[in-house]
Amino acid sequence: GQSLEQPSEVTAVEGAIVQINCTYQTSGFYGLSWYQQHDGGAPTFLSYNALDGLEETGRFSSFLSRSDSYGYLLLQELQMKDSASYFCAVRDRGAGNNRKLIWGLGTSLAVNP
Amino acid sequence: NAGVTQTPKFQVLKTGQSMTLQCAQDMNHNSMYWYRQDPGMGLRLIYYSASEGTTDKGEVPNGYNVSRLNKREFSLRLESAAPSQTSVYFCASRTGENEQYFGPGTRLTVT
């Protein structure tokens, strides 16, 4: 079956860099997405990797390696407001319908002063 | 441009009661989704609609029904609520590619 694994919790300090990993098992997929969700809020889209390599958007970067079935989200110059849950998700090519996302269980990031 | 809106924001039901959660988007998206989110369980897809007039089951459809009323609106109905349906419900819509836009959520408690 299809599944994504990510760490349940990560802790870091302000100004630091943190990497949140996502490994996946699918029969094939279109790309890897990352979403951020603050407590009590809705998920919001951060990034999407269709191809292998690094995508950079301001302080956030996302990386994909299809050969390793692995991706990560890199957050630089951490701020307190980055404390949130981060979800990876893939559009599964093998599901027979490419409109659905398969979601990881989320990583709770705590940024401390 | 309001994005994705959901009503109500909060709801308390007694076991066996029914209700409909409303969702609307003003971004002219074809695809719309209903998820539930429980602590430690991430987002689980209940139903989705790839286009007006079509709906498909997701991962956890039992106990729910949906209606894609038109391109803008996608409603979720609980015919006979159960305590196991206590959750936060999110509606989302999708652009042609990959980004899903989420509504603010409905926090439902079934007693």
XYZ file of C-alpha atoms in Angstrom:
224
model
C 0.000 0.000 0.000
C 0.914 3.629 -0.051
C 2.377 5.261 3.033
C 4.441 8.227 4.096
C 6.603 8.400 7.196
C 7.785 11.512 8.962
C 9.007 12.147 12.516
C 6.252 12.939 14.975
C 8.088 15.749 16.765
C 11.081 18.015 16.221
C 12.427 20.699 18.550
C 14.768 23.543 17.611
C 15.799 27.024 18.782
C 15.189 30.379 17.189
C 17.616 31.207 14.426
C 18.567 27.591 13.845
C 18.006 25.346 10.820
C 15.793 22.278 10.968
C 15.144 19.505 8.472
C 11.938 17.470 8.461
C 12.230 14.228 6.538
C 9.550 12.329 4.656
C 10.009 8.836 3.276
C 7.350 7.215 1.199
C 6.221 3.952 -0.309
C 3.981 4.260 -3.346
C 3.766 2.509 -6.656
C 4.419 5.796 -8.403
C 3.543 9.382 -7.800
C 3.446 12.773 -9.422
C 5.208 14.827 -6.793
C 5.749 15.675 -3.127
C 3.959 18.532 -1.378
C 4.447 20.165 2.012
C 1.785 21.870 4.112
C 1.970 23.859 7.342
C -0.728 23.847 9.996
C -0.780 26.013 13.110
C -2.727 24.865 16.143
C -6.420 25.452 15.577
C -5.856 26.475 11.968
C -6.199 25.003 8.521
C -3.364 23.448 6.505
C -1.699 25.854 4.113
C 0.402 24.937 1.110
C 4.165 25.494 1.375
C 5.848 23.817 -1.576
C 5.712 21.180 -4.272
C 8.491 19.135 -5.873
C 7.651 17.493 -9.164
C 11.274 16.808 -10.051
C 14.315 15.678 -8.102
C 16.284 18.454 -6.496
C 15.867 21.463 -4.300
C 13.091 24.072 -4.490
C 13.655 27.266 -2.508
C 11.010 29.708 -1.335
C 12.388 32.287 1.051
C 13.421 30.670 4.342
C 11.861 27.353 3.337
C 13.312 24.809 0.917
C 12.064 21.404 -0.131
C 13.997 18.537 -1.627
C 13.015 15.372 -3.460
C 14.950 12.264 -4.440
C 12.767 9.775 -6.288
C 15.517 7.156 -6.428
C 15.700 7.209 -2.623
C 11.920 7.590 -2.096
C 12.784 10.492 0.163
C 12.161 14.159 0.561
C 12.643 16.826 3.178
C 11.553 20.294 4.181
C 14.315 22.631 5.331
C 13.445 25.621 7.481
C 16.166 28.227 7.978
C 16.465 31.160 10.378
C 13.748 29.665 12.520
C 11.246 32.008 14.121
C 8.787 31.375 16.928
C 5.937 31.638 14.426
C 7.305 28.551 12.628
C 6.056 26.416 15.532
C 3.412 24.332 13.774
C 2.745 20.922 12.307
C 4.197 20.108 8.911
C 2.697 17.496 6.604
C 4.139 15.862 3.533
C 1.739 14.547 0.886
C 1.996 12.853 -2.486
C -0.296 12.591 -5.473
C -0.306 8.877 -6.052
C -0.059 7.866 -9.692
C -0.905 4.267 -8.875
C -4.251 4.986 -7.235
C -6.057 5.062 -10.544
C -7.161 8.614 -9.923
C -4.582 11.320 -9.695
C -6.773 13.819 -7.894
C -6.226 12.463 -4.397
C -3.382 13.222 -2.027
C -1.908 10.688 0.369
C -0.855 12.396 3.609
C 1.789 11.765 6.216
C 0.770 11.970 9.880
C 2.565 15.265 10.397
C 5.610 16.537 12.298
C 5.068 18.874 15.217
C 7.827 21.501 15.260
C 8.472 23.418 18.479
C 10.727 26.462 18.185
C 12.132 27.576 21.513
C 13.725 30.934 22.393
C -12.063 36.632 -2.901
C -13.042 34.596 0.180
C -11.307 31.347 -0.872
C -12.889 28.315 0.799
C -15.614 28.939 3.365
C -17.208 26.438 5.719
C -20.242 26.586 7.952
C -20.747 26.096 10.796
C -17.459 26.671 12.644
C -18.582 24.681 15.684
C -21.358 22.165 16.238
C -22.475 19.875 19.036
C -24.778 16.996 18.161
C -26.399 14.244 20.127
C -25.926 10.663 18.953
C -28.380 9.895 16.173
C -28.929 13.485 15.054
C -28.228 14.514 11.492
C -26.581 17.582 10.049
C -25.018 18.965 6.891
C -21.670 20.723 6.746
C -21.523 23.334 4.036
C -18.511 24.255 1.914
C -18.135 26.784 -0.872
C -15.207 28.048 -2.919
C -14.992 31.074 -5.186
C -11.790 30.160 -7.037
C -13.467 28.263 -9.890
C -11.721 25.020 -8.903
C -12.964 21.754 -10.338
C -11.861 19.427 -7.521
C -13.171 19.598 -3.973
C -12.489 17.424 -0.932
C -13.741 16.617 2.540
C -11.243 15.525 5.210
C -11.461 14.745 8.865
C -8.580 15.322 11.238
C -8.196 13.572 14.566
C -5.267 13.911 16.982
C -2.327 11.839 15.788
C -4.162 10.683 12.665
C -3.267 13.373 10.188
C -5.768 14.179 7.444
C -8.042 11.413 6.231
C -10.049 11.802 3.045
C -13.778 11.173 3.417
C -15.080 11.992 -0.066
C -13.940 14.017 -3.012
C -15.420 15.452 -6.169
C -13.274 15.741 -9.267
C -15.816 17.922 -11.039
C -19.382 19.123 -10.821
C -21.730 16.138 -10.847
C -19.183 13.538 -9.733
C -18.256 12.253 -6.289
C -16.002 9.419 -5.106
C -15.272 7.732 -1.824
C -12.065 8.397 -0.002
C -10.384 6.545 2.811
C -13.140 6.809 5.468
C -16.566 7.307 3.782
C -18.749 5.208 6.098
C -21.411 7.236 7.886
C -21.180 10.168 5.471
C -22.786 11.312 2.249
C -21.872 14.201 -0.014
C -23.461 16.388 -2.648
C -21.670 18.467 -5.246
C -24.465 20.963 -5.705
C -22.659 23.010 -8.345
C -19.088 23.951 -9.111
C -18.862 26.170 -6.025
C -20.503 24.043 -3.354
C -19.728 20.648 -1.847
C -21.680 19.561 1.222
C -21.073 16.730 3.693
C -23.984 15.081 5.482
C -24.008 12.975 8.613
C -27.293 11.050 8.595
C -27.022 9.600 12.101
C -24.146 11.064 14.075
C -21.997 8.825 16.275
C -19.403 9.762 18.916
C -16.720 8.316 16.602
C -17.490 11.178 14.228
C -16.283 13.750 16.728
C -13.526 15.436 14.772
C -12.422 18.536 12.919
C -13.717 18.563 9.355
C -11.911 20.403 6.601
C -13.115 21.151 3.124
C -10.551 21.847 0.409
C -10.434 22.684 -3.270
C -7.610 22.211 -5.727
C -6.073 24.086 -8.603
C -5.227 22.263 -11.796
C -1.913 21.131 -10.380
C -1.037 20.445 -6.826
C -2.005 23.099 -4.322
C -5.029 22.415 -2.163
C -6.749 25.335 -0.470
C -8.423 24.564 2.836
C -11.372 26.101 4.603
C -11.145 27.088 8.292
C -12.693 23.826 9.492
C -15.753 22.722 11.430
C -15.234 21.429 14.949
C -17.877 18.784 15.562
C -18.596 17.103 18.871
C -21.045 14.204 19.087
C -22.207 13.339 22.606
